[in-house]
Amino acid sequence: MKRAVLLRFMVILLLALVVSSAFSYYFIGKNMLQHDMSAMLNTIHAVDYALDYSGNLQEQVEKLHAEAMDASSRITVISSDGTVAADSEVDQVDSMENHLERDEVREAFETGTGSDTRSSESVGESMLYVAARSSNGSYVVRMAIPYTNILDYMISIFPVLLLGTGIAFVVSVILASRFASTITTPLKEISAEMGKVHGARTEFSFKQYKYKELNVIAETTVKMAGEIQAHVEQLEKERKIRQEFFSNASHELKTPITSVRGYAELLDQGFIQDEATKKDFYARILRETDNMTNLINDILMISRLEAKEAEVTFSTVRIGPLLTDVFESLEPIAADYQVMLHKECSPVSIEASAKQMRELIMNLVSNGIKYNHPGGNVWVEVWSENGRLHIRVRDDGCGISKEDQERIFERFYRVDKGRSKKMGGTGLGLSIVKHIVEYYNGSILLESEPGKGSCFTVELPFKKRM
Ligand code: ADP
Protein backbone atom coordinates (compact mmCIF):
# COMPACT_ATOMS: atom_id res chain seq x y z
CA MET A 1 0.00 0.00 0.00
CA LYS A 2 2.82 2.36 0.91
CA ARG A 3 4.40 1.85 -2.50
CA ALA A 4 1.12 2.52 -4.26
CA VAL A 5 0.53 5.69 -2.22
CA LEU A 6 4.09 6.85 -2.86
CA LEU A 7 3.93 6.10 -6.56
CA ARG A 8 0.74 8.05 -6.96
CA PHE A 9 2.13 10.89 -4.95
CA MET A 10 5.28 10.96 -7.10
CA VAL A 11 3.24 11.16 -10.28
CA ILE A 12 1.19 14.06 -8.90
CA LEU A 13 4.34 15.76 -7.61
CA LEU A 14 6.10 15.42 -10.93
CA LEU A 15 3.13 16.82 -12.74
CA ALA A 16 2.94 19.78 -10.34
CA LEU A 17 6.68 20.43 -10.66
CA VAL A 18 6.60 20.28 -14.44
CA VAL A 19 3.65 22.66 -14.65
CA SER A 20 5.10 25.11 -12.12
CA SER A 21 8.56 24.95 -13.78
CA ALA A 22 7.06 25.60 -17.19
CA PHE A 23 5.29 28.65 -15.86
CA SER A 24 8.29 30.06 -14.03
CA TYR A 25 10.45 29.22 -17.01
CA TYR A 26 8.24 31.24 -19.30
CA PHE A 27 7.85 34.19 -16.96
CA ILE A 28 11.52 34.37 -16.03
CA GLY A 29 12.39 34.33 -19.75
CA LYS A 30 9.91 37.07 -20.45
CA ASN A 31 11.23 39.09 -17.54
CA MET A 32 14.78 38.76 -18.77
CA LEU A 33 13.74 39.97 -22.23
CA GLN A 34 12.04 42.95 -20.62
CA HIS A 35 15.14 43.60 -18.58
CA ASP A 36 17.37 43.47 -21.66
CA MET A 37 15.10 45.76 -23.58
CA SER A 38 15.17 48.41 -20.85
CA ALA A 39 19.00 48.08 -20.64
CA MET A 40 19.13 48.59 -24.42
CA LEU A 41 16.91 51.65 -24.08
CA ASN A 42 19.34 53.09 -21.52
CA THR A 43 22.23 52.51 -23.91
CA ILE A 44 20.24 54.23 -26.68
CA HIS A 45 19.67 57.24 -24.43
CA ALA A 46 23.37 57.35 -23.60
CA VAL A 47 24.26 57.15 -27.32
CA ASP A 48 21.70 59.85 -28.09
CA TYR A 49 23.23 62.05 -25.40
CA ALA A 50 26.75 61.45 -26.70
CA LEU A 51 25.97 62.13 -30.38
CA ASP A 52 26.48 65.50 -31.94
CA TYR A 53 23.81 65.47 -34.65
CA SER A 54 25.42 68.38 -36.56
CA GLY A 55 28.72 66.44 -36.96
CA ASN A 56 29.65 63.28 -38.86
CA LEU A 57 27.24 60.75 -37.43
CA GLN A 58 28.76 57.68 -39.10
CA GLU A 59 32.15 58.40 -37.60
CA GLN A 60 30.76 59.06 -34.14
CA VAL A 61 28.63 55.91 -34.17
CA GLU A 62 31.55 53.73 -35.27
CA LYS A 63 33.72 55.20 -32.55
CA LEU A 64 31.14 54.82 -29.81
CA HIS A 65 30.43 51.27 -30.87
CA ALA A 66 34.08 50.31 -30.97
CA GLU A 67 34.90 51.83 -27.63
CA ALA A 68 31.86 51.29 -25.44
CA MET A 69 29.75 48.49 -26.84
CA ASP A 70 29.64 44.78 -27.31
CA ALA A 71 30.72 43.63 -30.79
CA SER A 72 27.55 41.62 -31.39
CA SER A 73 25.37 44.66 -30.87
CA ARG A 74 24.54 47.16 -33.61
CA ILE A 75 23.63 50.84 -33.50
CA THR A 76 21.71 52.58 -36.29
CA VAL A 77 20.67 56.21 -36.53
CA ILE A 78 17.71 56.90 -38.80
CA SER A 79 16.55 60.34 -39.81
CA SER A 80 12.89 61.33 -39.90
CA ASP A 81 12.53 60.63 -43.64
CA GLY A 82 13.65 57.03 -43.11
CA THR A 83 17.14 57.33 -44.55
CA VAL A 84 19.88 55.71 -42.50
CA ALA A 85 22.18 58.41 -41.21
CA ALA A 86 24.67 56.08 -39.52
CA ASP A 87 25.19 52.37 -38.82
CA SER A 88 27.83 50.62 -36.77
CA GLU A 89 27.85 47.56 -39.03
CA VAL A 90 27.44 49.11 -42.50
CA ASP A 91 29.99 51.63 -43.90
CA GLN A 92 28.04 52.69 -46.97
CA VAL A 93 24.82 53.83 -45.36
CA ASP A 94 23.70 55.54 -48.56
CA SER A 95 23.10 52.14 -50.12
CA MET A 96 20.78 51.06 -47.32
CA GLU A 97 17.08 51.10 -48.03
CA ASN A 98 14.60 53.39 -46.36
CA HIS A 99 13.96 52.31 -42.75
CA LEU A 100 10.70 54.19 -42.16
CA GLU A 101 8.60 51.08 -42.62
CA ARG A 102 10.55 49.12 -40.01
CA ASP A 103 8.06 48.52 -37.14
CA GLU A 104 10.34 49.70 -34.30
CA VAL A 105 11.33 52.82 -36.22
CA ARG A 106 7.81 53.81 -37.10
CA GLU A 107 6.71 53.14 -33.54
CA ALA A 108 9.59 55.21 -32.12
CA PHE A 109 8.77 58.20 -34.35
CA GLU A 110 5.11 57.89 -33.35
CA THR A 111 5.32 57.14 -29.63
CA GLY A 112 8.90 57.81 -28.60
CA THR A 113 10.02 54.15 -28.28
CA GLY A 114 9.54 50.97 -30.30
CA SER A 115 10.72 47.36 -30.50
CA ASP A 116 10.60 44.36 -32.80
CA THR A 117 12.22 40.97 -33.39
CA ARG A 118 12.93 39.71 -36.88
CA SER A 119 15.63 38.63 -39.23
CA SER A 120 17.80 41.56 -40.29
CA GLU A 121 17.91 42.22 -44.01
CA SER A 122 21.18 44.11 -43.64
CA VAL A 123 23.04 41.64 -41.42
CA GLY A 124 21.06 38.47 -42.19
CA GLU A 125 20.68 37.41 -38.57
CA SER A 126 17.64 37.12 -36.29
CA MET A 127 17.72 40.21 -34.12
CA LEU A 128 15.97 42.06 -31.31
CA TYR A 129 15.47 45.72 -32.18
CA VAL A 130 14.84 48.52 -29.69
CA ALA A 131 14.48 52.11 -30.93
CA ALA A 132 13.92 55.54 -29.36
CA ARG A 133 13.42 59.02 -30.71
CA SER A 134 16.46 61.25 -30.29
CA SER A 135 16.28 64.10 -27.81
CA ASN A 136 16.10 66.66 -30.65
CA GLY A 137 13.19 64.70 -32.17
CA SER A 138 14.52 64.46 -35.74
CA TYR A 139 16.24 61.07 -35.54
CA VAL A 140 15.59 57.62 -34.17
CA VAL A 141 18.46 55.81 -32.54
CA ARG A 142 18.08 52.06 -32.81
CA MET A 143 19.98 49.29 -31.10
CA ALA A 144 19.91 45.62 -32.16
CA ILE A 145 21.27 42.45 -30.57
CA PRO A 146 21.20 38.89 -31.87
CA TYR A 147 18.10 37.14 -30.60
CA THR A 148 16.12 34.19 -31.91
CA ASN A 149 13.30 33.96 -29.39
CA ILE A 150 12.45 33.68 -25.72
CA LEU A 151 14.14 30.26 -25.66
CA ASP A 152 17.50 32.04 -25.74
CA TYR A 153 16.86 33.11 -22.19
CA MET A 154 15.29 29.83 -21.21
CA ILE A 155 18.36 27.85 -22.17
CA SER A 156 20.43 29.88 -19.73
CA ILE A 157 18.05 29.34 -16.83
CA PHE A 158 17.23 25.70 -17.60
CA PRO A 159 20.02 24.09 -15.53
CA VAL A 160 19.10 26.19 -12.48
CA LEU A 161 15.45 25.33 -12.83
CA LEU A 162 16.25 21.66 -13.33
CA LEU A 163 18.38 21.62 -10.19
CA GLY A 164 15.64 23.35 -8.19
CA THR A 165 13.01 20.93 -9.46
CA GLY A 166 15.25 17.97 -8.70
CA ILE A 167 15.91 19.09 -5.14
CA ALA A 168 12.20 19.80 -4.57
CA PHE A 169 11.35 16.36 -5.94
CA VAL A 170 13.81 14.44 -3.77
CA VAL A 171 12.87 16.34 -0.60
CA SER A 172 9.16 15.87 -1.32
CA VAL A 173 9.55 12.14 -1.97
CA ILE A 174 11.38 11.69 1.34
CA LEU A 175 8.70 13.65 3.20
CA ALA A 176 5.91 11.83 1.36
CA SER A 177 7.43 8.48 2.21
CA ARG A 178 7.46 9.44 5.88
CA PHE A 179 3.92 10.72 5.65
CA ALA A 180 2.75 7.50 3.96
CA SER A 181 4.38 5.52 6.76
CA THR A 182 2.40 7.40 9.38
CA ILE A 183 -0.75 5.97 7.76
CA THR A 184 0.37 2.56 6.57
CA THR A 185 2.24 1.57 9.74
CA PRO A 186 -0.83 1.96 12.00
CA LEU A 187 -2.97 0.13 9.43
CA LYS A 188 -0.46 -2.70 9.37
CA GLU A 189 -0.40 -2.81 13.16
CA ILE A 190 -4.19 -2.77 13.37
CA SER A 191 -4.61 -5.56 10.81
CA ALA A 192 -1.88 -7.59 12.54
CA GLU A 193 -3.76 -7.21 15.81
CA MET A 194 -7.04 -8.15 14.13
CA GLY A 195 -5.33 -11.16 12.57
CA LYS A 196 -4.67 -12.52 16.05
CA VAL A 197 -8.40 -13.04 16.63
CA HIS A 198 -9.22 -16.69 17.15
CA GLY A 199 -12.68 -17.78 18.13
CA ALA A 200 -14.21 -15.43 20.64
CA ARG A 201 -11.01 -13.73 21.75
CA THR A 202 -11.59 -10.04 22.26
CA GLU A 203 -8.39 -9.01 24.02
CA PHE A 204 -6.94 -6.43 21.66
CA SER A 205 -4.15 -4.03 22.39
CA PHE A 206 -4.47 -1.13 19.98
CA LYS A 207 -2.21 1.90 20.28
CA GLN A 208 -3.52 5.43 20.30
CA TYR A 209 -2.76 6.92 16.87
CA LYS A 210 -2.30 10.47 15.65
CA TYR A 211 -5.24 10.23 13.25
CA LYS A 212 -8.70 10.04 14.72
CA GLU A 213 -9.99 7.86 11.84
CA LEU A 214 -7.45 5.16 12.63
CA ASN A 215 -8.49 5.13 16.28
CA VAL A 216 -12.08 4.74 15.11
CA ILE A 217 -11.12 1.54 13.25
CA ALA A 218 -9.51 0.20 16.39
CA GLU A 219 -12.43 1.17 18.61
CA THR A 220 -15.00 -0.25 16.20
CA THR A 221 -13.09 -3.52 16.02
CA VAL A 222 -13.06 -3.84 19.80
CA LYS A 223 -16.77 -2.99 19.95
CA MET A 224 -17.67 -5.40 17.18
CA ALA A 225 -15.64 -8.23 18.67
CA GLY A 226 -17.39 -7.62 22.00
CA GLU A 227 -20.79 -7.75 20.37
CA ILE A 228 -19.95 -10.90 18.47
CA GLN A 229 -18.75 -12.56 21.64
CA ALA A 230 -21.91 -11.53 23.50
CA HIS A 231 -23.98 -12.89 20.64
CA VAL A 232 -22.08 -16.18 20.61
CA GLU A 233 -22.48 -16.49 24.37
CA GLN A 234 -26.21 -15.80 24.09
CA LEU A 235 -26.59 -18.47 21.39
CA GLU A 236 -24.65 -20.93 23.50
CA LYS A 237 -26.84 -20.13 26.51
CA GLU A 238 -30.00 -20.63 24.47
CA ARG A 239 -28.67 -23.89 23.09
CA LYS A 240 -27.98 -25.18 26.61
CA ILE A 241 -31.44 -24.15 27.85
CA ARG A 242 -33.08 -25.91 24.88
CA GLN A 243 -31.05 -29.05 25.43
CA GLU A 244 -31.88 -29.10 29.12
CA PHE A 245 -35.53 -28.56 28.29
CA PHE A 246 -35.64 -31.50 25.93
CA SER A 247 -33.93 -33.85 28.34
CA ASN A 248 -36.25 -32.73 31.15
CA ALA A 249 -39.31 -33.07 28.95
CA SER A 250 -38.45 -36.61 27.86
CA HIS A 251 -37.68 -37.54 31.44
CA GLU A 252 -41.05 -36.13 32.54
CA LEU A 253 -42.82 -38.16 29.87
CA LYS A 254 -40.94 -41.37 30.63
CA THR A 255 -42.34 -41.69 34.17
CA PRO A 256 -46.04 -41.70 33.25
CA ILE A 257 -45.40 -43.94 30.25
CA THR A 258 -43.62 -46.46 32.47
CA SER A 259 -46.42 -46.53 34.98
CA VAL A 260 -49.14 -46.75 32.31
CA ARG A 261 -47.28 -49.66 30.81
CA GLY A 262 -46.93 -51.31 34.24
CA TYR A 263 -50.66 -51.06 35.00
CA ALA A 264 -51.61 -52.24 31.53
CA GLU A 265 -49.31 -55.26 31.79
CA LEU A 266 -50.67 -56.25 35.18
CA LEU A 267 -54.22 -55.98 33.88
CA ASP A 268 -53.30 -57.84 30.72
CA GLN A 269 -51.72 -60.78 32.51
CA GLY A 270 -54.99 -61.31 34.40
CA PHE A 271 -53.36 -61.45 37.87
CA ILE A 272 -55.73 -58.92 39.28
CA GLN A 273 -59.06 -60.46 40.05
CA ASP A 274 -60.36 -57.91 42.47
CA GLU A 275 -62.76 -55.56 40.65
CA ALA A 276 -62.03 -52.62 42.95
CA THR A 277 -58.26 -52.89 42.29
CA LYS A 278 -58.93 -53.16 38.56
CA LYS A 279 -61.01 -50.01 38.69
CA ASP A 280 -58.28 -48.24 40.62
CA PHE A 281 -55.70 -49.27 37.96
CA TYR A 282 -57.89 -47.96 35.16
CA ALA A 283 -58.32 -44.71 37.05
CA ARG A 284 -54.53 -44.46 37.47
CA ILE A 285 -53.97 -45.08 33.77
CA LEU A 286 -56.47 -42.33 32.95
CA ARG A 287 -54.80 -39.90 35.38
CA GLU A 288 -51.36 -40.59 33.94
CA THR A 289 -52.56 -40.05 30.38
CA ASP A 290 -54.19 -36.81 31.52
CA ASN A 291 -50.88 -35.78 33.03
CA MET A 292 -49.13 -36.59 29.75
CA THR A 293 -51.68 -34.58 27.80
CA ASN A 294 -51.19 -31.63 30.13
CA LEU A 295 -47.43 -31.92 29.81
CA ILE A 296 -47.49 -32.13 26.03
CA ASN A 297 -49.85 -29.17 25.81
CA ASP A 298 -47.61 -27.12 28.08
CA ILE A 299 -44.48 -28.08 26.12
CA LEU A 300 -46.18 -27.04 22.89
CA MET A 301 -47.31 -23.79 24.48
CA ILE A 302 -43.78 -22.98 25.66
CA SER A 303 -42.13 -23.74 22.37
CA ARG A 304 -44.68 -21.63 20.53
CA LEU A 305 -44.07 -18.73 22.90
CA GLU A 306 -40.32 -19.11 22.55
CA ALA A 307 -40.51 -19.08 18.79
CA LYS A 308 -42.43 -15.78 19.20
CA GLU A 309 -44.97 -17.26 16.90
CA ALA A 310 -46.23 -14.85 14.30
CA GLU A 311 -49.67 -16.37 14.00
CA VAL A 312 -50.87 -15.14 17.39
CA THR A 313 -54.35 -13.76 16.75
CA PHE A 314 -54.90 -10.47 18.47
CA SER A 315 -58.33 -9.22 19.51
CA THR A 316 -59.89 -6.98 22.10
CA VAL A 317 -60.08 -9.26 25.12
CA ARG A 318 -62.59 -8.23 27.80
CA ILE A 319 -61.06 -9.43 31.04
CA GLY A 320 -64.36 -9.57 33.02
CA PRO A 321 -66.08 -12.25 30.90
CA LEU A 322 -62.75 -14.09 30.53
CA LEU A 323 -62.39 -14.27 34.31
CA THR A 324 -65.96 -15.56 34.69
CA ASP A 325 -65.15 -18.28 32.16
CA VAL A 326 -61.93 -19.27 33.98
CA PHE A 327 -63.77 -19.43 37.29
CA GLU A 328 -66.46 -21.66 35.75
CA SER A 329 -63.81 -24.06 34.47
CA LEU A 330 -62.00 -24.19 37.79
CA GLU A 331 -65.08 -24.32 39.98
CA PRO A 332 -65.15 -28.18 40.16
CA ILE A 333 -61.49 -28.41 41.27
CA ALA A 334 -61.96 -25.53 43.71
CA ALA A 335 -64.93 -27.33 45.17
CA ASP A 336 -62.84 -30.49 45.35
CA TYR A 337 -60.12 -28.74 47.33
CA GLN A 338 -62.68 -26.74 49.27
CA VAL A 339 -61.19 -23.45 48.18
CA MET A 340 -63.34 -20.34 47.67
CA LEU A 341 -62.82 -18.19 44.57
CA HIS A 342 -63.39 -14.41 44.69
CA LYS A 343 -63.10 -11.79 41.97
CA GLU A 344 -63.19 -8.05 41.68
CA CYS A 345 -62.89 -6.85 38.13
CA SER A 346 -63.04 -3.38 36.53
CA PRO A 347 -64.55 -3.37 33.05
CA VAL A 348 -61.22 -3.39 31.18
CA SER A 349 -60.11 -4.89 27.92
CA ILE A 350 -56.72 -5.42 26.30
CA GLU A 351 -55.41 -5.91 22.76
CA ALA A 352 -54.04 -9.44 23.07
CA SER A 353 -54.45 -13.09 22.29
CA ALA A 354 -57.50 -14.38 24.17
CA LYS A 355 -55.91 -17.81 24.40
CA GLN A 356 -52.75 -16.46 26.03
CA MET A 357 -54.69 -14.27 28.48
CA ARG A 358 -56.82 -17.28 29.48
CA GLU A 359 -53.70 -19.41 29.94
CA LEU A 360 -52.07 -16.74 32.12
CA ILE A 361 -55.03 -16.29 34.48
CA MET A 362 -55.86 -20.00 34.47
CA ASN A 363 -52.34 -20.99 35.58
CA LEU A 364 -52.19 -18.43 38.39
CA VAL A 365 -55.66 -19.21 39.74
CA SER A 366 -55.26 -22.98 39.52
CA ASN A 367 -51.94 -22.70 41.42
CA GLY A 368 -53.76 -20.67 44.08
CA ILE A 369 -56.24 -23.55 44.41
CA LYS A 370 -53.71 -26.39 44.19
CA TYR A 371 -51.22 -25.04 46.71
CA ASN A 372 -53.85 -24.23 49.30
CA HIS A 373 -55.66 -25.97 52.14
CA PRO A 374 -59.30 -26.80 52.65
CA GLY A 375 -61.15 -23.64 53.60
CA GLY A 376 -58.62 -21.48 51.80
CA ASN A 377 -59.35 -18.60 49.39
CA VAL A 378 -58.16 -17.26 46.05
CA TRP A 379 -58.82 -13.60 45.23
CA VAL A 380 -58.48 -12.16 41.75
CA GLU A 381 -58.43 -8.39 41.23
CA VAL A 382 -58.26 -6.70 37.85
CA TRP A 383 -57.85 -2.94 37.33
CA SER A 384 -56.24 -0.35 35.13
CA GLU A 385 -53.50 1.92 36.48
CA ASN A 386 -50.84 4.13 34.84
CA GLY A 387 -51.98 3.02 31.41
CA ARG A 388 -51.38 -0.63 32.25
CA LEU A 389 -53.58 -3.58 32.96
CA HIS A 390 -53.07 -5.02 36.47
CA ILE A 391 -54.05 -8.59 37.35
CA ARG A 392 -53.48 -9.68 40.94
CA VAL A 393 -53.99 -13.32 42.04
CA ARG A 394 -53.69 -13.75 45.79
CA ASP A 395 -54.21 -16.81 47.99
CA ASP A 396 -53.94 -17.71 51.65
CA GLY A 397 -52.38 -21.06 50.87
CA CYS A 398 -49.05 -22.64 51.77
CA GLY A 399 -46.87 -19.78 50.51
CA ILE A 400 -43.39 -20.03 49.00
CA SER A 401 -40.03 -19.69 50.74
CA LYS A 402 -37.58 -16.96 49.68
CA GLU A 403 -35.19 -19.42 47.99
CA ASP A 404 -37.99 -21.08 46.04
CA GLN A 405 -39.45 -17.73 44.98
CA GLU A 406 -36.37 -17.19 42.85
CA ARG A 407 -36.72 -20.52 41.10
CA ILE A 408 -40.41 -21.29 40.63
CA PHE A 409 -40.50 -19.54 37.24
CA GLU A 410 -37.90 -21.99 35.91
CA ARG A 411 -39.15 -24.82 33.75
CA PHE A 412 -39.98 -28.05 35.59
CA TYR A 413 -39.15 -26.50 38.94
CA ARG A 414 -41.53 -27.62 41.65
CA VAL A 415 -41.20 -27.02 45.37
CA ASP A 416 -43.00 -30.21 46.30
CA LYS A 417 -42.75 -32.53 43.32
CA GLY A 418 -45.08 -35.20 44.74
CA ARG A 419 -47.81 -32.73 45.51
CA SER A 420 -47.53 -31.00 42.16
CA LYS A 421 -47.72 -34.28 40.26
CA LYS A 422 -50.63 -35.53 42.29
CA MET A 423 -52.49 -32.42 41.27
CA GLY A 424 -51.68 -32.79 37.63
CA GLY A 425 -48.96 -30.11 37.68
CA THR A 426 -46.29 -30.15 35.04
CA GLY A 427 -43.86 -27.67 36.55
CA LEU A 428 -44.30 -25.52 33.44
CA GLY A 429 -47.28 -23.35 34.45
CA LEU A 430 -45.36 -20.37 35.88
CA SER A 431 -42.77 -20.61 33.15
CA ILE A 432 -45.57 -20.21 30.62
CA VAL A 433 -46.97 -17.27 32.61
CA LYS A 434 -43.57 -15.59 32.57
CA HIS A 435 -43.20 -16.13 28.85
CA ILE A 436 -46.60 -14.61 28.13
CA VAL A 437 -45.81 -11.58 30.33
CA GLU A 438 -42.52 -11.08 28.49
CA TYR A 439 -44.23 -11.47 25.13
CA TYR A 440 -46.37 -8.42 25.99
CA ASN A 441 -43.43 -6.51 27.51
CA GLY A 442 -45.12 -6.66 30.89
CA SER A 443 -43.86 -7.52 34.36
CA ILE A 444 -44.71 -9.99 37.13
CA LEU A 445 -44.16 -9.51 40.83
CA LEU A 446 -44.36 -12.21 43.48
CA GLU A 447 -44.83 -11.59 47.18
CA SER A 448 -45.17 -14.63 49.40
CA GLU A 449 -44.65 -15.85 52.90
CA PRO A 450 -44.60 -19.56 53.80
CA GLY A 451 -47.73 -20.51 55.70
CA LYS A 452 -49.50 -17.23 54.92
CA GLY A 453 -50.06 -17.27 51.18
CA SER A 454 -48.82 -15.85 47.90
CA CYS A 455 -49.63 -12.88 45.74
CA PHE A 456 -48.76 -12.63 42.02
CA THR A 457 -49.19 -9.21 40.38
CA VAL A 458 -49.01 -9.01 36.59
CA GLU A 459 -48.77 -5.67 34.75
CA LEU A 460 -49.33 -5.49 31.00
CA PRO A 461 -49.38 -2.56 28.61
CA PHE A 462 -52.78 -2.27 26.91
CA LYS A 463 -51.21 -2.43 23.48
CA LYS A 464 -48.29 -4.66 22.65
CA ARG A 465 -45.34 -2.73 21.24
CA MET A 466 -44.15 -4.45 18.09
P1 ADP B 1 -46.90 -26.78 38.60
O1 ADP B 1 -47.39 -27.39 37.38
O2 ADP B 1 -46.06 -27.68 39.41
O3 ADP B 1 -47.91 -26.06 39.36
P2 ADP B 1 -45.86 -24.15 38.14
O4 ADP B 1 -44.77 -23.69 37.24
O5 ADP B 1 -47.19 -23.60 37.97
O6 ADP B 1 -45.84 -25.70 38.06
O7 ADP B 1 -45.36 -23.84 39.61
C1 ADP B 1 -44.07 -24.20 40.02
C2 ADP B 1 -44.05 -24.49 41.49
O8 ADP B 1 -44.23 -23.25 42.22
C3 ADP B 1 -45.14 -25.36 41.95
O9 ADP B 1 -44.76 -26.71 41.84
C4 ADP B 1 -45.35 -24.95 43.39
O10 ADP B 1 -44.43 -25.63 44.21
C5 ADP B 1 -44.98 -23.47 43.39
N1 ADP B 1 -46.18 -22.62 43.38
C6 ADP B 1 -46.77 -22.05 42.28
N2 ADP B 1 -47.82 -21.29 42.65
C7 ADP B 1 -47.90 -21.35 43.97
C8 ADP B 1 -48.81 -20.77 44.95
N3 ADP B 1 -49.81 -19.96 44.59
N4 ADP B 1 -48.57 -21.06 46.22
C9 ADP B 1 -47.57 -21.87 46.61
N5 ADP B 1 -46.70 -22.43 45.74
C10 ADP B 1 -46.87 -22.19 44.46
mmCIF file with all atom_site columns, C-alpha atoms in Angstrom, residues 263 267 272 274-287:
data_model
loop_
_atom_site.group_PDB
_atom_site.id
_atom_site.type_symbol
_atom_site.label_atom_id
_atom_site.label_alt_id
_atom_site.label_comp_id
_atom_site.label_asym_id
_atom_site.label_entity_id
_atom_site.label_seq_id
_atom_site.pdbx_PDB_ins_code
_atom_site.Cartn_x
_atom_site.Cartn_y
_atom_site.Cartn_z
_atom_site.occupancy
_atom_site.B_iso_or_equiv
_atom_site.pdbx_formal_charge
_atom_site.auth_seq_id
_atom_site.auth_comp_id
_atom_site.auth_asym_id
_atom_site.auth_atom_id
_atom_site.pdbx_PDB_model_num
ATOM 1  C CA . TYR A 1 263 ? -50.656 -51.063 35.004 1.00 0.00 ? 263 TYR A CA 1
ATOM 2  C CA . LEU A 1 267 ? -54.221 -55.981 33.880 1.00 0.00 ? 267 LEU A CA 1
ATOM 3  C CA . ILE A 1 272 ? -55.726 -58.923 39.277 1.00 0.00 ? 272 ILE A CA 1
ATOM 4  C CA . ASP A 1 274 ? -60.362 -57.907 42.473 1.00 0.00 ? 274 ASP A CA 1
ATOM 5  C CA . GLU A 1 275 ? -62.758 -55.561 40.651 1.00 0.00 ? 275 GLU A CA 1
ATOM 6  C CA . ALA A 1 276 ? -62.033 -52.619 42.954 1.00 0.00 ? 276 ALA A CA 1
ATOM 7  C CA . THR A 1 277 ? -58.260 -52.885 42.288 1.00 0.00 ? 277 THR A CA 1
ATOM 8  C CA . LYS A 1 278 ? -58.928 -53.162 38.559 1.00 0.00 ? 278 LYS A CA 1
ATOM 9  C CA . LYS A 1 279 ? -61.011 -50.014 38.688 1.00 0.00 ? 279 LYS A CA 1
ATOM 10 C CA . ASP A 1 280 ? -58.276 -48.242 40.616 1.00 0.00 ? 280 ASP A CA 1
ATOM 11 C CA . PHE A 1 281 ? -55.696 -49.273 37.965 1.00 0.00 ? 281 PHE A CA 1
ATOM 12 C CA . TYR A 1 282 ? -57.894 -47.965 35.161 1.00 0.00 ? 282 TYR A CA 1
ATOM 13 C CA . ALA A 1 283 ? -58.322 -44.714 37.045 1.00 0.00 ? 283 ALA A CA 1
ATOM 14 C CA . ARG A 1 284 ? -54.532 -44.457 37.465 1.00 0.00 ? 284 ARG A CA 1
ATOM 15 C CA . ILE A 1 285 ? -53.974 -45.080 33.765 1.00 0.00 ? 285 ILE A CA 1
ATOM 16 C CA . LEU A 1 286 ? -56.465 -42.327 32.947 1.00 0.00 ? 286 LEU A CA 1
ATOM 17 C CA . ARG A 1 287 ? -54.801 -39.904 35.378 1.00 0.00 ? 287 ARG A CA 1
#
